Short mmCIF file of C-alpha atoms and ligand atoms in Angstrom, two decimals:
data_model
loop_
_atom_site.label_atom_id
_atom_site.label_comp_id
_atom_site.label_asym_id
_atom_site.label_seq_id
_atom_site.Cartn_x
_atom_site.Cartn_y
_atom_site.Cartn_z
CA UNK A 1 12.17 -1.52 -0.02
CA UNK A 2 8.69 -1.29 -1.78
CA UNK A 3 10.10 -4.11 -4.33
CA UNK A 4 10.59 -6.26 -1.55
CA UNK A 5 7.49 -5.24 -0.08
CA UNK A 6 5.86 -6.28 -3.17
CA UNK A 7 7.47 -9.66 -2.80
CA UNK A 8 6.00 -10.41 0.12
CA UNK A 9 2.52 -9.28 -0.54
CA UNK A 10 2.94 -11.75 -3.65
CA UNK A 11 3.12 -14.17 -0.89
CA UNK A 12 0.05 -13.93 0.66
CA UNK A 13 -1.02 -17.01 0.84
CA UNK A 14 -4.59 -18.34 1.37
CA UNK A 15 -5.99 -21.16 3.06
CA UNK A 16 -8.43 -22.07 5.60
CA UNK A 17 -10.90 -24.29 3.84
CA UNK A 18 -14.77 -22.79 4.24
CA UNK A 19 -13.32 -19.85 6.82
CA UNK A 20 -12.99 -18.01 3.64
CA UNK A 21 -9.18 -16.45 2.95
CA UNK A 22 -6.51 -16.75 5.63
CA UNK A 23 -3.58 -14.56 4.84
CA UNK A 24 -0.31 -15.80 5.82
CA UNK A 25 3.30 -14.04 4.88
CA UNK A 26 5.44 -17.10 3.65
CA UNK A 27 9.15 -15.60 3.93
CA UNK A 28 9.58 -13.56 6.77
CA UNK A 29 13.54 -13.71 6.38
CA UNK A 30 13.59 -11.90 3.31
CA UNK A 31 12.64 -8.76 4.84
CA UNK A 32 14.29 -5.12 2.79
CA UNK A 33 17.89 -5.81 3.12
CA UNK A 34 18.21 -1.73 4.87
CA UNK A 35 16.01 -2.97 7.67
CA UNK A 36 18.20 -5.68 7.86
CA UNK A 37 21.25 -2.57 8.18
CA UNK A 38 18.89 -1.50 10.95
CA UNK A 39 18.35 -4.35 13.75
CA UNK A 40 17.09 -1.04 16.43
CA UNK A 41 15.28 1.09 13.22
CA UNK A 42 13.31 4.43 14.74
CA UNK A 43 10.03 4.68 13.17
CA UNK A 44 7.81 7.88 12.50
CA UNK A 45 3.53 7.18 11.80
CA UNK A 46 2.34 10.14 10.69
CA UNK A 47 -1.33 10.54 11.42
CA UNK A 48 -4.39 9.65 13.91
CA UNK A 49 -7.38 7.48 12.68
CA UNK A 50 -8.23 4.00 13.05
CA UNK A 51 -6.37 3.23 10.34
CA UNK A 52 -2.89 4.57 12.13
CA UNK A 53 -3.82 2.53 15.08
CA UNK A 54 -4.08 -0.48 12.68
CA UNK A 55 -0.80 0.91 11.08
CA UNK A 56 0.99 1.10 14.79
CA UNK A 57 -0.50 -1.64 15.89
CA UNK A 58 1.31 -3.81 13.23
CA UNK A 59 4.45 -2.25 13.16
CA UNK A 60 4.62 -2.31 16.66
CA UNK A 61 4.92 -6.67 16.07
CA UNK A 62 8.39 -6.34 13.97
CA UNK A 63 11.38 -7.35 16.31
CA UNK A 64 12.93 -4.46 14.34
CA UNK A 65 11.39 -1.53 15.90
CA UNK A 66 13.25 -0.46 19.02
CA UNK A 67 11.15 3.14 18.83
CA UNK A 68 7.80 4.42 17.26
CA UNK A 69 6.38 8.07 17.48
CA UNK A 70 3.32 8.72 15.36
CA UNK A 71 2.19 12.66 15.38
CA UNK A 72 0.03 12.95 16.65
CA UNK A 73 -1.69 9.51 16.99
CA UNK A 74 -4.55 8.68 19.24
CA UNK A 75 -5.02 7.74 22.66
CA UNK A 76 -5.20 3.95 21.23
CA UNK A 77 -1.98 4.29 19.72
CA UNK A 78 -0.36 5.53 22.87
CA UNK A 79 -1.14 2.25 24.50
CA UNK A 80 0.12 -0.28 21.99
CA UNK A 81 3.46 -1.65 22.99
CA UNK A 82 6.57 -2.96 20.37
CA UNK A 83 7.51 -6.29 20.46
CA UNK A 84 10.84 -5.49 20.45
CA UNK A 85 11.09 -4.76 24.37
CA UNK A 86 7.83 -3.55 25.62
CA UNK A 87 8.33 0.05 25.46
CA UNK A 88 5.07 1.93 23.91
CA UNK A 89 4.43 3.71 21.38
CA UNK A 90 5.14 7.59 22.09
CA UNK A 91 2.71 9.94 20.27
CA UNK A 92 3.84 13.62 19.86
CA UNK A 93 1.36 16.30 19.33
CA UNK A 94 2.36 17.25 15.94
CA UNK A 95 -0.73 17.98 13.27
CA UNK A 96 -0.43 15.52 10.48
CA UNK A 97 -0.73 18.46 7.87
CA UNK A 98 2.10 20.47 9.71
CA UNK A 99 5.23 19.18 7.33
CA UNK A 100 7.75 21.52 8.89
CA UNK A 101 7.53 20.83 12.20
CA UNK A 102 6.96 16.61 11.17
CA UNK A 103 10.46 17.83 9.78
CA UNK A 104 12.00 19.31 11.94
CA UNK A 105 11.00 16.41 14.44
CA UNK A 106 12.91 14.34 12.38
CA UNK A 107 15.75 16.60 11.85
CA UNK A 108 15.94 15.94 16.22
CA UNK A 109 14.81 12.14 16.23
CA UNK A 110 16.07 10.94 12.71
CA UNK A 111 13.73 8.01 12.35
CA UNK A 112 15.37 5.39 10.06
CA UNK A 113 11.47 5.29 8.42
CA UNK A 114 8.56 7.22 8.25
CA UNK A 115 5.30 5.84 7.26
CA UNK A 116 2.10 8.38 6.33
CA UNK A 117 -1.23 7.16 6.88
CA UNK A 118 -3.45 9.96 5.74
CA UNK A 119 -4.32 11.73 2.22
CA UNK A 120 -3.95 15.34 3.51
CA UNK A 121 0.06 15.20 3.60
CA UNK A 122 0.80 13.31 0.97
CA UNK A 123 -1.29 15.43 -1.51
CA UNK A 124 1.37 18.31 0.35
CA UNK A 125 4.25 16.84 -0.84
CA UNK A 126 5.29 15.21 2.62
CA UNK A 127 7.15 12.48 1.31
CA UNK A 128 9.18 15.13 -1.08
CA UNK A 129 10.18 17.39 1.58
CA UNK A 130 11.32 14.01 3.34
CA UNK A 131 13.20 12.68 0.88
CA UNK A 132 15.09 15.80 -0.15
CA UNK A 133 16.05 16.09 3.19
CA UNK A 134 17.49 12.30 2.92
CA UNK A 135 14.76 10.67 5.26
CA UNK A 136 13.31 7.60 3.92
CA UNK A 137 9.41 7.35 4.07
CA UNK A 138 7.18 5.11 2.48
CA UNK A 139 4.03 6.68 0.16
CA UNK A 140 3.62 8.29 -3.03
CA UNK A 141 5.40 11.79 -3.52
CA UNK A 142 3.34 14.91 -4.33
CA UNK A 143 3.11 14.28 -8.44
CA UNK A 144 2.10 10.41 -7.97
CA UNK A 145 -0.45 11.60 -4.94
CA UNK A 146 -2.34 13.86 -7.30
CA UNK A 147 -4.15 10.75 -8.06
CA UNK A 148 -6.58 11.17 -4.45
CA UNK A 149 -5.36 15.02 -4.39
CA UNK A 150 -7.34 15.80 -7.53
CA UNK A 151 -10.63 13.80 -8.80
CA UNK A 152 -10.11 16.50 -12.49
CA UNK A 153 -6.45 14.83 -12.72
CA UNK A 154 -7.60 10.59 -12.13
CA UNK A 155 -10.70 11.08 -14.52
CA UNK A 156 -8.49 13.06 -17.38
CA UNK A 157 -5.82 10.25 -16.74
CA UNK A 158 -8.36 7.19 -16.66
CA UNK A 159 -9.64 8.56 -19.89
CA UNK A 160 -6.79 8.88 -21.61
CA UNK A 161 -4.91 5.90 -20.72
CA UNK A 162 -8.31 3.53 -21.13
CA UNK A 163 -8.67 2.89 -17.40
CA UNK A 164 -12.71 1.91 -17.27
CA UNK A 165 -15.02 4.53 -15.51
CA UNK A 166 -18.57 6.65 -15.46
CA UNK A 167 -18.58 9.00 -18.08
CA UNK A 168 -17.75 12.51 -16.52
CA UNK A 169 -17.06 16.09 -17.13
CA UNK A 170 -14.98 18.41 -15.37
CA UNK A 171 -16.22 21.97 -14.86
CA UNK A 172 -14.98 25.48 -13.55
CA UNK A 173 -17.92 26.87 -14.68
CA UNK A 174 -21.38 26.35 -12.89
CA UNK A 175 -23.69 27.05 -15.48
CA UNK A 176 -21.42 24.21 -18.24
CA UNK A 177 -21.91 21.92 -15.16
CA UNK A 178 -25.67 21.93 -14.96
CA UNK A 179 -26.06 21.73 -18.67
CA UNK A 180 -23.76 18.39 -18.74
CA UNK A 181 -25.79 17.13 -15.63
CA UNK A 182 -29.43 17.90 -17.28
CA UNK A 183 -27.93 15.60 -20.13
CA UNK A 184 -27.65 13.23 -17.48
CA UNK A 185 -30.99 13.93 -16.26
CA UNK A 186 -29.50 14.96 -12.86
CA UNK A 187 -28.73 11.18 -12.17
CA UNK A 188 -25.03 12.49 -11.05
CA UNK A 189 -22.22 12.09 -9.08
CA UNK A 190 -21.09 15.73 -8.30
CA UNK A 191 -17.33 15.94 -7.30
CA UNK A 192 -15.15 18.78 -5.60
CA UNK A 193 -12.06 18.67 -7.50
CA UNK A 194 -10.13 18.79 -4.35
CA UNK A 195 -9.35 16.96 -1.37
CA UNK A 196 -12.99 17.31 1.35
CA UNK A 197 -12.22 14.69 4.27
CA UNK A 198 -14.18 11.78 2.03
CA UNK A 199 -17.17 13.81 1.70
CA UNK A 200 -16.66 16.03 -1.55
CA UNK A 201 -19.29 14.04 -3.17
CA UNK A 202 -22.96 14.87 -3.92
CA UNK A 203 -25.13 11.53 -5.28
CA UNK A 204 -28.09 13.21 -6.91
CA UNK A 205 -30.95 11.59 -9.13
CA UNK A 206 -33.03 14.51 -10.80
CA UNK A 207 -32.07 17.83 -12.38
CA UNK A 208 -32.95 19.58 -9.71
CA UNK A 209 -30.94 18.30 -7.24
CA UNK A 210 -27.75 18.14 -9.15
CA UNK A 211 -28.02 22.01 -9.94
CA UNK A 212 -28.61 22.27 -5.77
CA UNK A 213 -25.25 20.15 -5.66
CA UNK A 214 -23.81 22.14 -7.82
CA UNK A 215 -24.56 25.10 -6.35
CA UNK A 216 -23.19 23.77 -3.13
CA UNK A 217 -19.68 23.20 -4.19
CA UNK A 218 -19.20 25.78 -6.83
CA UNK A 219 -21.35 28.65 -5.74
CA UNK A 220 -21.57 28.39 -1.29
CA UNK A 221 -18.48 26.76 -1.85
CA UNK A 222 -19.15 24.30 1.24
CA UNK A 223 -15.90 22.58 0.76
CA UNK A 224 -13.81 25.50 0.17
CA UNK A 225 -10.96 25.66 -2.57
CA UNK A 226 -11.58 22.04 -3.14
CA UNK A 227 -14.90 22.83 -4.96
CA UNK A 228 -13.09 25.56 -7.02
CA UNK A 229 -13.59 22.78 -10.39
CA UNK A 230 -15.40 19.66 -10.38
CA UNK A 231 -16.13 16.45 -11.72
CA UNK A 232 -19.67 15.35 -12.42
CA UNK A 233 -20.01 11.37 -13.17
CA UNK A 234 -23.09 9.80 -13.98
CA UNK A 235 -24.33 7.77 -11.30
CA UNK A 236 -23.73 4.20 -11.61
CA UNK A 237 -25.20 1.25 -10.11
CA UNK A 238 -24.14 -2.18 -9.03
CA UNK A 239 -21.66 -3.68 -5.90
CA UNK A 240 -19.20 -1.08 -4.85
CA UNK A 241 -15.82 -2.56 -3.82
CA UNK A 242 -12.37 -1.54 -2.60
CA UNK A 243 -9.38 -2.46 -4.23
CA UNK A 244 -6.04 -2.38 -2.44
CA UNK A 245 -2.96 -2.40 -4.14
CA UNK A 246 0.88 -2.08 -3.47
CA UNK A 247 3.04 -0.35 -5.89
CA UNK A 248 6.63 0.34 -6.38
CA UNK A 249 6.13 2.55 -9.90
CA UNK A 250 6.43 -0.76 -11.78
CA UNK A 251 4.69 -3.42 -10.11
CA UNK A 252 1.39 -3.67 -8.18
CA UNK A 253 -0.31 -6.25 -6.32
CA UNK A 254 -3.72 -6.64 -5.10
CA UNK A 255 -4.53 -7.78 -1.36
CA UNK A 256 -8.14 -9.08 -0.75
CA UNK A 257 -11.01 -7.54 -1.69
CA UNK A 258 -12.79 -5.40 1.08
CA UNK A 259 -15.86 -3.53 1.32
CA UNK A 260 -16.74 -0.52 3.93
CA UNK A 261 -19.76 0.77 4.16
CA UNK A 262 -20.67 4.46 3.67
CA UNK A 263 -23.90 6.18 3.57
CA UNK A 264 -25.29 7.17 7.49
CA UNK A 265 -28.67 6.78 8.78
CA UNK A 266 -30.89 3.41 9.02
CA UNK A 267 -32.05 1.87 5.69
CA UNK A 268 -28.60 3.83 3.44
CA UNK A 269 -30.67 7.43 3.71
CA UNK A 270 -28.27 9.57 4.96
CA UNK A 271 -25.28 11.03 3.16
CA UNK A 272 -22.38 9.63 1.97
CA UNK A 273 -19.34 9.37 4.59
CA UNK A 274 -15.89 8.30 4.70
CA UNK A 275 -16.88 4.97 5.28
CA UNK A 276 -18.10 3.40 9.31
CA UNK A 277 -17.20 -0.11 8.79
CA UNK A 278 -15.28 -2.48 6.94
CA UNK A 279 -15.11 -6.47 6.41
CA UNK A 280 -12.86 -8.44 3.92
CA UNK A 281 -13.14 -10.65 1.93
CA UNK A 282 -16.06 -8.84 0.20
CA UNK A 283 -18.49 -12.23 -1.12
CA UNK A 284 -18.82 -10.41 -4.54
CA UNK A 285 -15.91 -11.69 -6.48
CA UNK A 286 -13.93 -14.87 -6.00
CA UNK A 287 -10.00 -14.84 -6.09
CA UNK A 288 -9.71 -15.05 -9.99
CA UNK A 289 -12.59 -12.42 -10.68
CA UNK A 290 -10.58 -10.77 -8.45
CA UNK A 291 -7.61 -10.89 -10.16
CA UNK A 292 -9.54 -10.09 -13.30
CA UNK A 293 -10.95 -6.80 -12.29
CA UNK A 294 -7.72 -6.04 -10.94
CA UNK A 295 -5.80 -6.63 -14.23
CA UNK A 296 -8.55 -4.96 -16.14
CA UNK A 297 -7.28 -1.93 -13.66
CA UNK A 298 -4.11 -2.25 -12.82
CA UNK A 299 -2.38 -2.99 -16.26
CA UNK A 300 -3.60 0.69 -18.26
CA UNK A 301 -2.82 2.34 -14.72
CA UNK A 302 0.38 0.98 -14.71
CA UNK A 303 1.12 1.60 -18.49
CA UNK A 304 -0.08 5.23 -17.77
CA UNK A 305 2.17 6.17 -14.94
CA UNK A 306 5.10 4.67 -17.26
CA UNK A 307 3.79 6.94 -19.62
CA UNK A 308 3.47 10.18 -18.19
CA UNK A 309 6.40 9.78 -15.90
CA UNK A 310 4.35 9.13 -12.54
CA UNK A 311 6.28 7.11 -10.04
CA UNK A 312 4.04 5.95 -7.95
CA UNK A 313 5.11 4.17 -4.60
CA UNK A 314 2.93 3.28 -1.68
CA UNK A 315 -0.84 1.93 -1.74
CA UNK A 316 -3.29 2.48 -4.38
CA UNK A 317 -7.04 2.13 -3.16
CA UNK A 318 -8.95 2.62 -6.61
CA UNK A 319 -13.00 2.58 -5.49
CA UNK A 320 -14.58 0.39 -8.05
CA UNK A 321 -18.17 0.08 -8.66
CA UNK A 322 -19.02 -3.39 -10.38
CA UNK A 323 -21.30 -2.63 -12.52
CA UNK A 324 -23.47 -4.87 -15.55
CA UNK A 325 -21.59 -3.69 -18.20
CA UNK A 326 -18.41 -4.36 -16.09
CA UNK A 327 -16.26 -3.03 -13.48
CA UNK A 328 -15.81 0.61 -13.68
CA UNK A 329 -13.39 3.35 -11.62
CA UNK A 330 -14.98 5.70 -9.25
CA UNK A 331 -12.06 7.02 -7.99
CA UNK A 332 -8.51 6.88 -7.03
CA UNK A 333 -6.74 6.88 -3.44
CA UNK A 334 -3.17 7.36 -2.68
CA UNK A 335 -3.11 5.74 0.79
CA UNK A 336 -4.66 2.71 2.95
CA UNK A 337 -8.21 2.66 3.35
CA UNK A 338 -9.74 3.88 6.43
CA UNK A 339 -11.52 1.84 7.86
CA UNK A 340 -10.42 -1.28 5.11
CA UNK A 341 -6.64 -1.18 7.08
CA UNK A 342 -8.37 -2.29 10.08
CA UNK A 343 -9.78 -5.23 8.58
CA UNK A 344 -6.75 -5.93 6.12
CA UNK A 345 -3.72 -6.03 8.96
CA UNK A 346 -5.88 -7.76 11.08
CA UNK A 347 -5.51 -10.60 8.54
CA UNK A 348 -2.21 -10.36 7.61
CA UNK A 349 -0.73 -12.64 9.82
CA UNK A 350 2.85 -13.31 11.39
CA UNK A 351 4.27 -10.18 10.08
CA UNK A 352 7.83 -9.29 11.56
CA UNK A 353 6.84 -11.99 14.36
CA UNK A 354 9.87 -13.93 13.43
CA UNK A 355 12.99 -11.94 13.39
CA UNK A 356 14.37 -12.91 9.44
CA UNK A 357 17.30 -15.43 10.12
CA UNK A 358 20.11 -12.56 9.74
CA UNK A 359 19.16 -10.98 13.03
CA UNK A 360 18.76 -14.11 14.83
CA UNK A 361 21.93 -15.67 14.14
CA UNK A 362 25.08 -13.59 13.93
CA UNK A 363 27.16 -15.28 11.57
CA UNK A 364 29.79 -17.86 13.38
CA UNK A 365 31.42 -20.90 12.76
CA UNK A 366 29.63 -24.63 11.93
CA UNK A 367 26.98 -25.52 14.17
CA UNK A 368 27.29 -27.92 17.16
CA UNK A 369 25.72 -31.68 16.37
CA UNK A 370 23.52 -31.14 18.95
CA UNK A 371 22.14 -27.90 16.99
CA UNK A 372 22.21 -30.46 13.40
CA UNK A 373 20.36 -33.09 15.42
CA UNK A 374 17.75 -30.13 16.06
CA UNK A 375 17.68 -29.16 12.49
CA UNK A 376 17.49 -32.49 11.12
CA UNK A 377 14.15 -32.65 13.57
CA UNK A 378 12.65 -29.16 12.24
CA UNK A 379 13.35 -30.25 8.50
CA UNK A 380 12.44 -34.02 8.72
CA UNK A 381 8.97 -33.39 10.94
CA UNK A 382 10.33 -36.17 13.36
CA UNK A 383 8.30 -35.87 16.65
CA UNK A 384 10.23 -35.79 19.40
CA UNK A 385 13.42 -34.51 20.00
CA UNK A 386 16.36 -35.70 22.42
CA UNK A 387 16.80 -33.02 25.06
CA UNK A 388 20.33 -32.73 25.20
CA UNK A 389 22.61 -35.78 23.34
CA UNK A 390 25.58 -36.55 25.90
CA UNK A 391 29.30 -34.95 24.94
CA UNK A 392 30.11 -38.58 24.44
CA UNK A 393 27.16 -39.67 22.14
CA UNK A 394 27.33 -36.51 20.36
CA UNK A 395 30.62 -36.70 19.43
CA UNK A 396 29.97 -40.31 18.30
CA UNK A 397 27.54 -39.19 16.06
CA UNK A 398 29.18 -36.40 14.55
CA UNK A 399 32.22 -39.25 13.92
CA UNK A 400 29.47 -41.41 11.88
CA UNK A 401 28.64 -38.87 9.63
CA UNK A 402 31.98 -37.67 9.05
CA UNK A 403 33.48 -41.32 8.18
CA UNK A 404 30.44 -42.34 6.18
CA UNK A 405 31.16 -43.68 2.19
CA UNK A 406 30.27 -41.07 -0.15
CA UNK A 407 27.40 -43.18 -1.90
CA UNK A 408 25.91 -43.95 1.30
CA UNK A 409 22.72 -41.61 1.39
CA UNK A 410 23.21 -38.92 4.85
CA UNK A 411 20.78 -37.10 6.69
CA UNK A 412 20.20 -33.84 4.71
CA UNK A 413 21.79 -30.72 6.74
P1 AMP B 1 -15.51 9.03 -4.29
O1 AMP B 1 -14.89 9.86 -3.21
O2 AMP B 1 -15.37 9.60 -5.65
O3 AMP B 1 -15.21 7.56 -4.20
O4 AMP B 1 -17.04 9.00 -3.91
C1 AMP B 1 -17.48 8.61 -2.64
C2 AMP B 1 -18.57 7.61 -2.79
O5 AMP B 1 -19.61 8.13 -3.60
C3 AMP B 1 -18.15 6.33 -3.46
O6 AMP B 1 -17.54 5.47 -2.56
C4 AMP B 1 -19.46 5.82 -3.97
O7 AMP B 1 -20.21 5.21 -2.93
C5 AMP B 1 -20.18 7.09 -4.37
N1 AMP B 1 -19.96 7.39 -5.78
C6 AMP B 1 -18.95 8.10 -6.30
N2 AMP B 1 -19.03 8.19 -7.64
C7 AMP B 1 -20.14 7.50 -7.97
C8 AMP B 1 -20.78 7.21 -9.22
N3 AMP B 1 -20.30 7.68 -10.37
N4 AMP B 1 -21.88 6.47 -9.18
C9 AMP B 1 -22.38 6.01 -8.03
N5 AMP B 1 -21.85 6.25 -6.83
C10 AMP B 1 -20.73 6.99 -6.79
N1 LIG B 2 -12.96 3.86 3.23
C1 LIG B 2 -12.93 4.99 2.41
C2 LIG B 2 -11.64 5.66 2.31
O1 LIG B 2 -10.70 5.29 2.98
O2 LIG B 2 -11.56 6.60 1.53
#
């Protein structure tokens, strides 16, 4: 499913002269042949952000989906409607962390799909428990979702594998940590190993404050277990931008770039967040810069995974700061942006607004000449169409064609 997936993000056209990028998804008809198997699929959305209400929002479009839960969703979520038929979209109160009872939901419901939004339950191994319990659901599985889970794991992996990125350490001891950021003269980022809502992350630029930051995590422990070990990066400056990019263990391709923006207060004073706003294209890089970066990326990543047995499927979201001496890694996600989804299905037009051909037409015998005249018209761009040819004149017509010489040139069918 991913591969074909993959196939149609490799469509993504653009266009739109001086709009900037206009996505457009070329061949709807070639849609995962087991969605095909499923005309009425059941569909589980596992989480509650903005993001999941992008998420529903869009699946909600495909003529496929005759039901959606997402647990527990939002009270935007419970107002978007499917295409299908009009029904909405039901949200059950189940937390998204909570894998048995999201299993034993779908032990009751059997969804034909489930699709995870957030970080917290993949890092838990959701889409393991699924699978083993022969549900299909799309995202990485625990081992591939260590990438987001732990920041120790992406920065020993982008090191070895020659993925660019700050130079770092990783620490379980507070008093190594300091010593590493004094070397840095305290211009640091300082990392809790673990998973902290998107705001593990201390930016410090003297001595002193990277000891206070290190004292935060690893000593008052303000993000709990997650601080247990961290990574300190120097601090690096240039254009941040997200990269999004779909994967099915072999292949990945990038969508758009996208930017969000994340330090609160007036004037970028306040601390970091998980990001408050997003917009896409980002104006830094143009399509083949783009594609550059990406490569630059993408390619050890890829040859990494291979290497070390990951099997990554679902949406990699590496954070990339652009700096002068290029671009450079700042971290790994496992899962759509939030709030970058918003602005990237948004753009992603027509998806799963066109049933593929299979559903539309059940397969029967040749087509009536009324129906060829009508497909002559779509293929040949002729203007306008005869409403309805007579019996007689339609049966004339379909005589012509039939008793034409074979070198005689016909009207393509
Ligand atoms: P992370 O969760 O590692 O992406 O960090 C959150 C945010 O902190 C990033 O989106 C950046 O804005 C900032 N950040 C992280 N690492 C660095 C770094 N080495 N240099 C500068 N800013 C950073
Ligand atoms: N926009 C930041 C994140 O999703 O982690």
């Amino acid at each position: 499913m991913v591969a074909t997936l993959l196939r149609s993000v490799g469509r993504l056209t653009q266009s739109g002269k001086g709009k900037g990028p206009d996505l457009r998804l070329i061949n709807l008809s070639r849609l995962p042949t087991f969605l095909i198997q499923y005309p009425r699929m059941k569909l589980l959305l596992i989480g509650s952000g903005g993001r999941e209400h992008a998420l529903a929002w869009k699946l909600a479009q495909s003529p496929l989906v005759a039901r959606m839960w997402c647990a527990p969703g939002n009270a935007g979520i419970a107002e978007e409607r499917l295409a299908k038929h009009g029904a909405l979209v039901e949200c059950v109160p189940l937390p998204a962390e909570d894998l048995p009872k999201l299993l034993a939901f779908a032990q009751q419901e059997r969804p034909d799909f489930t699709v995870v939004g957030p970080d917290n339950p993949l890092a838990a191994g959701i889409v393991d428990l699924f699978q083993a319990n022969g549900f299909k659901i799309w995202g990485p599985n625990k081992q591939a979702a260590q990438f987001e889970g732990s920041k120790a794991f992406s920065q020993d992996f982008m090191e070895r594998h020659g993925i660019p990125t700050a130079k770092s350490g990783t620490f379980t001891d507070p008093v190594a940590a300091k010593h590493f950021a004094a070397s840095l003269a305290g211009r640091c980022a300082v990392k809790a190993d673990g998973l902290a809502l998107g705001k593990g992350v201390l930016l410090t630029t003297s001595v002193r404050e990277a000891e206070q930051a290190v004292d935060e995590i690893m000593v008052s422990k303000s993000f709990g277990a997650a601080g247990q070990r961290i990574v300190i990066q120097e601090l690096l400056d240039g254009m941040e931008i997200s990269l999004h990019a779909l994967c099915d263990g072999k292949v990945a391709k990038l969508f758009p770039t996208s930017q969000d923006h994340k330090r609160a207060l007036n004037g970028d004073a306040g601390l970091n967040t998980g990001g408050m706003g997003a917009y896409s294209p980002a104006p830094f890089l143009t399509d083949a810069e783009l594609r550059t970066v990406g490569d630059a990326i993408l390619q050890p990543w890829l040859r990494g995974c291979a290497a070390d047995g990951i099997d990554f499927r679902g949406l990699l979201y590496p954070g990339v700061m652009l700096t002068k001496s290029g671009p450079k890694v700042l971290e790994f996600n496992a899962r759509f942006g939030d709030p970058e989804t918003q602005v990237y299905l948004t753009r992603l037009k027509r998806l799963g607004r066109t049933p593929p051909r299979e559903l539309r037409r059940p397969a029967r015998g040749p087509r009536t000449p009324v129906e060829q005249q009508r497909q002559r018209v779509r293929r040949h761009g002729q203007r306008r169409l005869p409403r309805q040819l007579s019996e007689r004149q339609s049966h004339h017509r379909h005589r012509r064609c039939e008793r034409a010489p074979k070198h005689q040139s016909l009207p393509r069918r």
